[in-house]
Short mmCIF file of C-alpha atoms in Angstrom, two decimals:
data_model
loop_
_atom_site.label_atom_id
_atom_site.label_comp_id
_atom_site.label_asym_id
_atom_site.label_seq_id
_atom_site.Cartn_x
_atom_site.Cartn_y
_atom_site.Cartn_z
CA MET V 1039 16.55 -11.56 8.92
CA ALA V 1040 15.76 -8.31 10.71
CA THR V 1041 12.17 -7.63 11.68
CA LEU V 1042 10.05 -4.49 11.94
CA TYR V 1043 7.87 -4.60 15.03
CA GLY V 1044 4.85 -2.30 14.96
CA ILE V 1045 3.99 -1.75 18.59
CA GLY V 1046 0.81 -0.28 20.04
CA VAL V 1047 1.87 1.42 23.27
CA GLY V 1048 -1.68 2.18 24.44
CA PRO V 1049 -3.20 5.53 25.39
CA GLY V 1050 -0.21 7.11 27.15
CA ASP V 1051 0.00 5.40 30.56
CA LYS V 1052 3.33 3.60 30.85
CA GLU V 1053 1.60 0.79 32.74
CA LEU V 1054 -0.84 0.17 29.88
CA LEU V 1055 1.77 -1.31 27.57
CA THR V 1056 1.47 -5.07 27.29
CA VAL V 1057 4.10 -7.46 28.60
CA LYS V 1058 4.85 -8.36 24.97
CA ALA V 1059 5.33 -4.72 23.92
CA VAL V 1060 7.80 -4.22 26.79
CA ARG V 1061 9.74 -7.37 25.92
CA ILE V 1062 10.10 -6.33 22.28
CA ILE V 1063 11.01 -2.72 23.06
CA GLU V 1064 13.73 -4.04 25.35
CA LYS V 1065 15.24 -6.26 22.65
CA CYS V 1066 15.12 -3.98 19.58
CA GLN V 1067 18.32 -2.17 18.60
CA VAL V 1068 16.41 0.73 17.04
CA ILE V 1069 13.25 2.54 18.23
CA VAL V 1070 11.33 4.84 15.89
CA ALA V 1071 8.61 7.04 17.35
CA PRO V 1072 6.28 9.38 15.48
CA SER V 1073 5.71 13.01 16.39
CA ALA V 1074 2.70 15.02 15.23
CA THR V 1075 4.40 18.33 15.98
CA GLU V 1076 7.54 19.96 14.59
CA ASP V 1077 9.09 20.37 18.03
CA GLY V 1078 9.47 16.61 18.09
CA GLU V 1079 7.33 15.76 21.10
CA SER V 1080 6.29 12.13 20.83
CA ILE V 1081 3.56 10.82 23.15
CA ALA V 1082 4.35 7.25 22.06
CA LEU V 1083 8.02 7.68 23.05
CA GLU V 1084 7.14 9.36 26.36
CA THR V 1085 4.88 6.40 27.14
CA ALA V 1086 7.49 3.75 26.33
CA LYS V 1087 10.75 5.45 27.29
CA GLU V 1088 11.36 3.76 30.62
CA TYR V 1089 11.45 0.37 28.89
CA ILE V 1090 14.15 1.37 26.38
CA LYS V 1091 17.56 -0.06 27.25
CA PRO V 1092 20.63 2.24 27.38
CA GLY V 1093 22.52 2.16 24.09
CA THR V 1094 19.41 1.74 21.96
CA GLU V 1095 19.19 4.08 18.95
CA VAL V 1096 16.07 6.21 19.37
CA ILE V 1097 14.75 8.39 16.54
CA ILE V 1098 11.70 10.64 16.48
CA LYS V 1099 10.22 11.12 13.03
CA HIS V 1100 7.87 13.99 12.31
CA PHE V 1101 4.65 12.96 10.56
CA PRO V 1102 2.99 16.28 9.73
CA MET V 1103 -0.78 16.56 9.41
CA GLY V 1104 -0.71 18.43 6.07
CA LYS V 1105 -1.19 15.94 3.26
CA LYS V 1106 1.56 16.81 0.79
CA ASP V 1107 4.30 17.21 3.36
CA ARG V 1108 3.09 14.05 5.09
CA VAL V 1109 3.91 11.79 2.16
CA ILE V 1110 7.48 13.13 1.86
CA LYS V 1111 8.14 12.91 5.59
CA ALA V 1112 6.62 9.45 5.84
CA PHE V 1113 8.86 8.28 3.01
CA GLU V 1114 11.89 9.63 4.87
CA ALA V 1115 10.86 7.58 7.88
CA TYR V 1116 10.40 4.45 5.73
CA GLU V 1117 13.86 4.91 4.21
CA PHE V 1118 15.42 5.27 7.63
CA ILE V 1119 13.73 2.09 8.86
CA GLU V 1120 14.65 0.19 5.71
CA ALA V 1121 18.30 1.19 6.08
CA ARG V 1122 18.43 -0.09 9.66
CA LEU V 1123 16.72 -3.36 8.69
CA ARG V 1124 19.30 -3.84 5.91
CA GLU V 1125 22.01 -3.55 8.59
CA GLY V 1126 20.31 -6.53 10.25
CA LYS V 1127 18.87 -4.51 13.13
CA ASP V 1128 15.43 -5.15 14.58
CA VAL V 1129 13.36 -1.96 14.57
CA ALA V 1130 10.40 -1.12 16.82
CA PHE V 1131 7.99 1.47 15.44
CA LEU V 1132 5.81 2.84 18.24
CA THR V 1133 2.20 3.89 17.73
CA ILE V 1134 -0.09 5.41 20.33
CA GLY V 1135 -3.19 3.28 21.05
CA ASP V 1136 -3.54 0.30 18.71
CA PRO V 1137 -1.63 0.10 15.37
CA TYR V 1138 -4.79 -0.69 13.37
CA VAL V 1139 -7.23 1.82 14.86
CA TYR V 1140 -6.88 5.25 13.18
CA SER V 1141 -3.16 5.01 12.55
CA THR V 1142 -1.02 5.29 9.44
CA TYR V 1143 1.05 2.29 10.45
CA SER V 1144 -0.44 0.16 7.66
CA HIS V 1145 1.16 2.35 4.98
CA MET V 1146 4.58 1.82 6.47
CA LEU V 1147 4.00 -1.87 6.85
CA LYS V 1148 3.26 -2.14 3.15
CA HIS V 1149 6.51 -0.37 2.26
CA VAL V 1150 8.58 -2.54 4.59
CA ARG V 1151 7.01 -5.75 3.30
CA ASP V 1152 7.50 -4.66 -0.29
CA CYS V 1153 11.22 -4.43 0.59
CA GLY V 1154 11.08 -8.06 1.68
CA PHE V 1155 11.35 -7.71 5.45
CA GLU V 1156 9.42 -9.47 8.17
CA VAL V 1157 6.77 -7.52 10.06
CA GLN V 1158 5.21 -8.37 13.40
CA THR V 1159 2.51 -6.25 14.99
CA ILE V 1160 1.68 -5.99 18.70
CA PRO V 1161 -1.81 -4.73 19.57
CA GLY V 1162 -2.33 -1.89 22.05
CA ILE V 1163 -5.00 -0.66 24.45
CA THR V 1164 -7.23 1.74 22.52
CA SER V 1165 -7.97 5.18 23.93
CA PHE V 1166 -11.67 4.33 24.12
CA CYS V 1167 -11.14 1.15 26.14
CA ALA V 1168 -8.85 3.06 28.51
CA ALA V 1169 -11.45 5.83 28.85
CA ALA V 1170 -14.27 3.35 29.52
CA SER V 1171 -12.29 1.74 32.35
CA LEU V 1172 -11.35 5.13 33.77
CA VAL V 1173 -14.96 6.34 33.96
CA ASN V 1174 -16.42 2.85 34.53
CA ARG V 1175 -18.82 3.02 31.68
CA THR V 1176 -19.91 0.21 29.35
CA LEU V 1177 -18.81 0.51 25.72
CA VAL V 1178 -21.18 -2.16 24.42
CA VAL V 1179 -23.17 -5.09 25.84
CA GLY V 1180 -25.44 -7.92 24.78
CA ASP V 1181 -26.55 -8.03 21.17
CA GLU V 1182 -25.79 -4.39 20.44
CA ARG V 1183 -23.35 -2.77 18.04
CA LEU V 1184 -20.47 -0.48 19.02
CA VAL V 1185 -19.82 2.30 16.53
CA VAL V 1186 -16.50 4.13 16.76
CA MET V 1187 -16.42 7.24 14.58
CA PRO V 1188 -14.56 10.49 14.07
CA ALA V 1189 -16.48 13.66 15.01
CA THR V 1190 -17.01 14.41 11.31
CA LYS V 1191 -19.43 11.46 11.10
CA VAL V 1192 -21.66 12.32 14.08
CA LYS V 1193 -24.41 13.74 11.91
CA GLU V 1194 -24.80 10.33 10.27
CA ILE V 1195 -25.96 8.68 13.51
CA THR V 1196 -29.31 6.92 12.96
CA ASP V 1197 -30.29 4.06 15.30
CA GLU V 1198 -26.96 3.54 17.11
CA LYS V 1199 -27.16 2.96 20.87
CA PHE V 1200 -23.48 2.69 21.81
CA VAL V 1201 -21.04 5.11 20.18
CA VAL V 1202 -17.53 6.44 20.67
CA ILE V 1203 -16.69 9.80 19.11
CA MET V 1204 -12.99 10.29 18.34
CA LYS V 1205 -11.15 13.46 17.24
CA VAL V 1206 -13.67 15.70 19.03
CA TYR V 1207 -11.30 18.68 19.13
CA LYS V 1208 -12.69 21.85 17.46
CA ARG V 1209 -16.03 20.11 16.84
CA GLU V 1210 -17.17 19.92 20.47
CA GLU V 1211 -20.27 22.08 20.02
CA GLU V 1212 -21.56 20.26 16.94
CA VAL V 1213 -20.96 16.85 18.53
CA LEU V 1214 -22.72 17.72 21.80
CA ASP V 1215 -25.64 19.34 19.95
CA ILE V 1216 -26.27 16.18 17.95
CA LEU V 1217 -25.80 13.80 20.89
CA GLU V 1218 -28.20 15.81 23.04
CA GLU V 1219 -30.76 16.14 20.25
CA LYS V 1220 -30.67 12.37 19.74
CA GLY V 1221 -31.10 11.60 23.43
CA PHE V 1222 -27.61 10.32 24.23
CA ASP V 1223 -26.08 10.34 27.66
CA TYR V 1224 -22.34 11.06 27.34
CA VAL V 1225 -19.00 11.48 29.04
CA TYR V 1226 -15.96 13.33 27.70
CA ALA V 1227 -12.43 12.15 28.51
CA SER V 1228 -9.17 13.81 27.60
CA ARG V 1229 -5.51 12.76 27.99
CA VAL V 1230 -6.51 9.38 29.42
CA GLY V 1231 -3.66 7.81 31.37
CA ARG V 1232 -1.49 10.91 31.00
CA GLU V 1233 -0.71 14.08 32.89
CA GLY V 1234 -3.77 16.34 32.75
CA GLU V 1235 -6.22 13.41 32.47
CA THR V 1236 -9.72 14.91 32.70
CA VAL V 1237 -13.25 13.50 32.73
CA LEU V 1238 -16.21 15.82 32.14
CA SER V 1239 -19.92 15.32 31.68
CA GLU V 1240 -21.16 18.92 31.79
CA ARG V 1241 -21.58 20.60 28.43
CA GLU V 1242 -20.26 23.97 29.57
CA GLU V 1243 -17.12 22.47 31.05
CA ILE V 1244 -16.40 20.49 27.89
CA LEU V 1245 -16.79 23.60 25.73
CA LYS V 1246 -14.44 25.45 28.05
CA LEU V 1247 -11.69 22.80 28.05
CA ARG V 1248 -11.59 21.86 24.35
CA ASP V 1249 -8.60 19.58 24.67
CA TYR V 1250 -6.73 18.28 21.62
CA MET V 1251 -6.56 14.66 22.84
CA SER V 1252 -10.19 13.92 23.65
CA LEU V 1253 -13.03 11.52 22.94
CA ILE V 1254 -16.64 11.01 23.97
CA ILE V 1255 -18.34 7.77 25.04
CA ALA V 1256 -22.11 7.98 24.54
CA SER V 1257 -25.09 5.69 24.84
CA ARG V 1258 -28.89 5.78 24.90
CA GLU V 1259 -31.73 3.40 25.71
CA MET B 1030 -10.77 0.02 52.42
CA ALA B 1031 -10.60 -3.04 50.21
CA THR B 1032 -10.94 -2.60 46.46
CA LEU B 1033 -12.42 -4.69 43.67
CA TYR B 1034 -10.21 -4.60 40.61
CA GLY B 1035 -11.90 -5.50 37.34
CA ILE B 1036 -9.10 -6.64 35.07
CA GLY B 1037 -9.16 -7.15 31.33
CA VAL B 1038 -6.64 -9.92 30.62
CA GLY B 1039 -6.79 -9.59 26.84
CA PRO B 1040 -7.59 -12.27 24.25
CA GLY B 1041 -5.82 -15.24 25.85
CA ASP B 1042 -2.10 -14.67 25.23
CA LYS B 1043 -0.28 -14.37 28.57
CA GLU B 1044 1.99 -11.72 27.05
CA LEU B 1045 -0.98 -9.53 26.11
CA LEU B 1046 -1.82 -8.56 29.66
CA THR B 1047 -0.77 -5.01 30.49
CA VAL B 1048 1.97 -4.19 32.95
CA LYS B 1049 -0.75 -2.72 35.21
CA ALA B 1050 -2.88 -5.87 35.08
CA VAL B 1051 0.13 -7.97 36.08
CA ARG B 1052 1.03 -5.65 38.98
CA ILE B 1053 -2.51 -5.75 40.37
CA ILE B 1054 -2.91 -9.52 39.94
CA GLU B 1055 0.35 -9.92 41.87
CA LYS B 1056 -0.86 -7.80 44.79
CA CYS B 1057 -4.47 -9.00 45.21
CA GLN B 1058 -5.19 -11.54 47.97
CA VAL B 1059 -8.14 -13.01 46.08
CA ILE B 1060 -8.57 -13.77 42.36
CA VAL B 1061 -12.02 -14.52 40.91
CA ALA B 1062 -12.23 -15.87 37.38
CA PRO B 1063 -15.36 -16.61 35.36
CA SER B 1064 -16.06 -19.87 33.58
CA ALA B 1065 -18.61 -20.24 30.81
CA THR B 1066 -18.73 -24.02 31.19
CA GLU B 1067 -19.74 -26.25 34.07
CA ASP B 1068 -16.42 -28.10 34.05
CA GLY B 1069 -14.89 -24.88 35.37
CA GLU B 1070 -12.45 -24.15 32.56
CA SER B 1071 -11.61 -20.45 32.69
CA ILE B 1072 -9.78 -18.89 29.75
CA ALA B 1073 -9.23 -15.72 31.78
CA LEU B 1074 -7.54 -17.70 34.56
CA GLU B 1075 -5.45 -19.74 32.09
CA THR B 1076 -4.24 -16.46 30.59
CA ALA B 1077 -3.31 -14.85 33.91
CA LYS B 1078 -2.20 -17.80 36.02
CA GLU B 1079 1.53 -17.40 35.76
CA TYR B 1080 1.27 -13.95 37.38
CA ILE B 1081 -0.63 -15.19 40.45
CA LYS B 1082 1.57 -15.39 43.55
CA PRO B 1083 1.64 -18.60 45.62
CA GLY B 1084 -0.77 -18.36 48.57
CA THR B 1085 -3.36 -16.30 46.68
CA GLU B 1086 -6.94 -17.52 47.00
CA VAL B 1087 -8.17 -18.38 43.49
CA ILE B 1088 -11.84 -19.11 42.79
CA ILE B 1089 -13.52 -20.00 39.50
CA LYS B 1090 -17.17 -18.98 39.32
CA HIS B 1091 -19.48 -20.49 36.75
CA PHE B 1092 -21.51 -17.91 34.81
CA PRO B 1093 -23.91 -20.06 32.77
CA MET B 1094 -25.30 -18.86 29.46
CA GLY B 1095 -28.94 -19.67 30.28
CA LYS B 1096 -30.63 -16.54 31.53
CA LYS B 1097 -32.43 -17.67 34.68
CA ASP B 1098 -29.59 -19.71 36.07
CA ARG B 1099 -27.19 -16.93 35.16
CA VAL B 1100 -28.75 -14.43 37.56
CA ILE B 1101 -28.58 -16.86 40.50
CA LYS B 1102 -25.00 -17.87 39.75
CA ALA B 1103 -23.90 -14.27 39.22
CA PHE B 1104 -25.43 -13.34 42.57
CA GLU B 1105 -23.46 -16.13 44.25
CA ALA B 1106 -20.28 -14.69 42.74
CA TYR B 1107 -21.18 -11.18 43.94
CA GLU B 1108 -21.78 -12.45 47.46
CA PHE B 1109 -18.45 -14.26 47.49
CA ILE B 1110 -16.62 -11.11 46.35
CA GLU B 1111 -18.49 -8.94 48.84
CA ALA B 1112 -17.57 -11.27 51.71
CA ARG B 1113 -13.87 -11.09 50.83
CA LEU B 1114 -13.97 -7.30 50.51
CA ARG B 1115 -15.59 -7.10 53.96
CA GLU B 1116 -12.60 -9.04 55.31
CA GLY B 1117 -10.46 -6.19 53.97
CA LYS B 1118 -9.02 -8.23 51.09
CA ASP B 1119 -8.40 -6.77 47.64
CA VAL B 1120 -10.14 -8.85 44.97
CA ALA B 1121 -9.23 -9.10 41.28
CA PHE B 1122 -12.03 -10.16 38.96
CA LEU B 1123 -10.62 -11.31 35.63
CA THR B 1124 -12.41 -10.80 32.33
CA ILE B 1125 -11.26 -11.98 28.93
CA GLY B 1126 -10.64 -9.14 26.45
CA ASP B 1127 -11.72 -5.73 27.78
CA PRO B 1128 -14.12 -5.40 30.76
CA TYR B 1129 -16.43 -3.00 28.90
CA VAL B 1130 -16.67 -4.74 25.52
CA TYR B 1131 -19.34 -7.49 25.55
CA SER B 1132 -18.85 -8.48 29.17
CA THR B 1133 -21.18 -8.71 32.16
CA TYR B 1134 -18.61 -7.06 34.41
CA SER B 1135 -20.71 -3.88 34.67
CA HIS B 1136 -23.49 -5.73 36.54
CA MET B 1137 -21.06 -6.90 39.18
CA LEU B 1138 -19.51 -3.49 39.46
CA LYS B 1139 -22.91 -2.01 40.25
CA HIS B 1140 -23.50 -4.54 43.02
CA VAL B 1141 -20.07 -3.97 44.57
CA ARG B 1142 -20.45 -0.20 44.46
CA ASP B 1143 -23.93 -0.42 45.98
CA CYS B 1144 -22.26 -2.22 48.90
CA GLY B 1145 -19.98 0.80 49.31
CA PHE B 1146 -16.69 -0.60 48.06
CA GLU B 1147 -14.13 0.97 45.77
CA VAL B 1148 -13.85 -0.29 42.21
CA GLN B 1149 -10.97 0.18 39.80
CA THR B 1150 -11.04 -1.15 36.25
CA ILE B 1151 -8.04 -2.03 34.08
CA PRO B 1152 -8.64 -2.10 30.31
CA GLY B 1153 -7.62 -5.09 28.20
CA ILE B 1154 -6.62 -5.85 24.61
CA THR B 1155 -9.82 -6.66 22.70
CA SER B 1156 -10.01 -9.82 20.63
CA PHE B 1157 -10.53 -7.77 17.48
CA CYS B 1158 -7.39 -5.63 18.04
CA ALA B 1159 -5.39 -8.79 18.70
CA ALA B 1160 -6.78 -10.40 15.55
CA ALA B 1161 -6.01 -7.32 13.42
CA SER B 1162 -2.37 -7.37 14.57
CA LEU B 1163 -2.11 -11.09 13.99
CA VAL B 1164 -3.31 -10.90 10.39
CA ASN B 1165 -1.90 -7.40 9.77
CA ARG B 1166 -5.15 -5.91 8.66
CA THR B 1167 -6.47 -2.40 9.27
CA LEU B 1168 -9.54 -2.15 11.52
CA VAL B 1169 -10.33 1.45 10.58
CA VAL B 1170 -8.51 4.44 9.05
CA GLY B 1171 -9.01 8.07 8.14
CA ASP B 1172 -12.49 9.52 8.51
CA GLU B 1173 -14.27 6.18 8.49
CA ARG B 1174 -16.36 4.43 11.15
CA LEU B 1175 -15.58 1.09 12.76
CA VAL B 1176 -18.67 -0.98 13.53
CA VAL B 1177 -18.26 -3.90 15.93
CA MET B 1178 -21.33 -6.14 16.00
CA PRO B 1179 -22.49 -9.59 17.00
CA ALA B 1180 -23.32 -11.95 14.11
CA THR B 1181 -27.04 -11.46 14.82
CA LYS B 1182 -26.76 -7.89 13.49
CA VAL B 1183 -25.01 -8.61 10.21
CA LYS B 1184 -28.19 -8.30 8.17
CA GLU B 1185 -28.50 -4.68 9.31
CA ILE B 1186 -25.30 -3.63 7.51
CA THR B 1187 -26.02 -0.70 5.18
CA ASP B 1188 -23.13 1.61 4.19
CA GLU B 1189 -20.45 0.38 6.62
CA LYS B 1190 -16.94 -0.01 5.21
CA PHE B 1191 -15.04 -1.37 8.22
CA VAL B 1192 -16.74 -3.98 10.37
CA VAL B 1193 -15.88 -6.59 12.97
CA ILE B 1194 -18.29 -9.49 13.42
CA MET B 1195 -18.19 -11.09 16.88
CA LYS B 1196 -19.85 -14.31 18.09
CA VAL B 1197 -19.74 -15.85 14.61
CA TYR B 1198 -20.12 -19.41 15.91
CA LYS B 1199 -23.14 -21.28 14.47
CA ARG B 1200 -23.93 -18.36 12.17
CA GLU B 1201 -20.93 -18.72 9.86
CA GLU B 1202 -22.93 -19.37 6.70
CA GLU B 1203 -25.34 -16.48 7.16
CA VAL B 1204 -22.52 -14.06 7.99
CA LEU B 1205 -20.39 -15.06 5.00
CA ASP B 1206 -23.41 -14.92 2.65
CA ILE B 1207 -24.19 -11.37 3.64
CA LEU B 1208 -20.56 -10.17 3.61
CA GLU B 1209 -20.02 -11.65 0.14
CA GLU B 1210 -23.28 -10.28 -1.20
CA LYS B 1211 -22.34 -6.80 0.05
CA GLY B 1212 -18.87 -6.92 -1.49
CA PHE B 1213 -16.77 -7.27 1.66
CA ASP B 1214 -13.31 -8.74 1.74
CA TYR B 1215 -12.89 -10.67 5.01
CA VAL B 1216 -10.65 -12.71 7.26
CA TYR B 1217 -11.73 -15.12 9.99
CA ALA B 1218 -9.66 -15.59 13.15
CA SER B 1219 -10.23 -18.04 15.96
CA ARG B 1220 -8.55 -18.55 19.34
CA VAL B 1221 -6.29 -15.55 18.81
CA GLY B 1222 -3.23 -15.67 21.05
CA ARG B 1223 -4.12 -19.16 22.31
CA GLU B 1224 -3.39 -22.77 21.48
CA GLY B 1225 -5.14 -23.61 18.22
CA GLU B 1226 -4.95 -20.05 16.89
CA THR B 1227 -6.22 -20.14 13.29
CA VAL B 1228 -6.60 -17.59 10.50
CA LEU B 1229 -8.75 -18.42 7.47
CA SER B 1230 -9.95 -16.49 4.45
CA GLU B 1231 -11.49 -19.27 2.37
CA ARG B 1232 -15.24 -19.74 2.81
CA GLU B 1233 -15.11 -23.53 2.70
CA GLU B 1234 -12.39 -23.73 5.33
CA ILE B 1235 -14.31 -21.41 7.66
CA LEU B 1236 -17.48 -23.50 7.30
CA LYS B 1237 -15.46 -26.61 8.06
CA LEU B 1238 -13.76 -25.26 11.18
CA ARG B 1239 -16.72 -23.50 12.91
CA ASP B 1240 -14.80 -22.63 16.05
CA TYR B 1241 -16.56 -21.37 19.17
CA MET B 1242 -14.10 -18.51 19.82
CA SER B 1243 -14.05 -16.72 16.48
CA LEU B 1244 -14.53 -13.35 14.83
CA ILE B 1245 -14.38 -11.84 11.37
CA ILE B 1246 -12.68 -8.61 10.29
CA ALA B 1247 -14.19 -7.29 7.06
CA SER B 1248 -13.86 -4.21 4.88
CA ARG B 1249 -14.83 -2.94 1.45
CA GLU B 1250 -13.98 0.05 -0.74
#
């Protein structure tokens, strides 16, 4: 029976894949990688490509951000994967970061399982863990909570001490205003583990850069 | 100049180390691994041992749970590491999971930096990401928050939808009571990626097992 492997490839550094992810990428006959843009650039594929054996079928599937189009395109990807599984081929579906942290992998998994195929998932290094190691900053310690949230939820912060703000792009000003008002110390990291990796802690520099792939680690006493 | 490498070895599965962690473990002359128990068992060392080259100096340091003793023992470990760095040897300090998620690695890092040495940190797969992949369960999606907390904080849950409860041991009943009362659906995982790995979703079974290394992933609509 063919298996779908959902593989977290980590933040974008080819050395931050796990040994298990590499082993499975090497053995799968088909690799499917998502692309957020129409030009077909896939960060997940870029990250994993040196582990893909010659002769492997590699397909980039576009998962657009717009909701309506997304469902149609996702279904096309599911059908492609299902067809390959029916041929008895093992398929690796690559996801950036971890498959269960802000990813749409779970929808695909449901479809593939409903078709009766085996699924095995390999965890990945999250962008926030990679960023914390890069800047050498604690995410959470002791008896405290760690709250990971998209930028849209920053205004709901109450008594949190350790937070990670994801999807900061285009909301930089609002996020920094709230963090400063609430007495947080913060660091901004973009493109962690990839070309153009940047760490900033000055407000003005962050507002100038405004990178698409960015997050903020923040804490207060 | 010698470097201290802080290395997250992941949850305990030898295949869940990253390629980078393996490369650095292979090249360091000294490996320091923590043990929580006096008998010197080190899960971090067990996880990484097959990547350690013959001839490498390997030391297990006991970091006791009791507070007073802990400071003295930690200082002994720092002094050992500092001495090796002064000899020009690269040292790898292993931590289970990720070095910045509920670990005391940051204290040591401060000491080593204060002594003027370089530090480089390698992120690891967190226990909760490994557990989510094992049970194929979403940690967080869409515009929601993910709250990771120790069991002592469970009673503070208000409007959270996606939570991870760490350090469940000896508080199983209280945690399950609160999660059930608040309408959460949950799964309990212990020893993820290691011998004795167990996944449970029945209350009675969880209360019977009460494993030391366990966590709960929970969510509600």
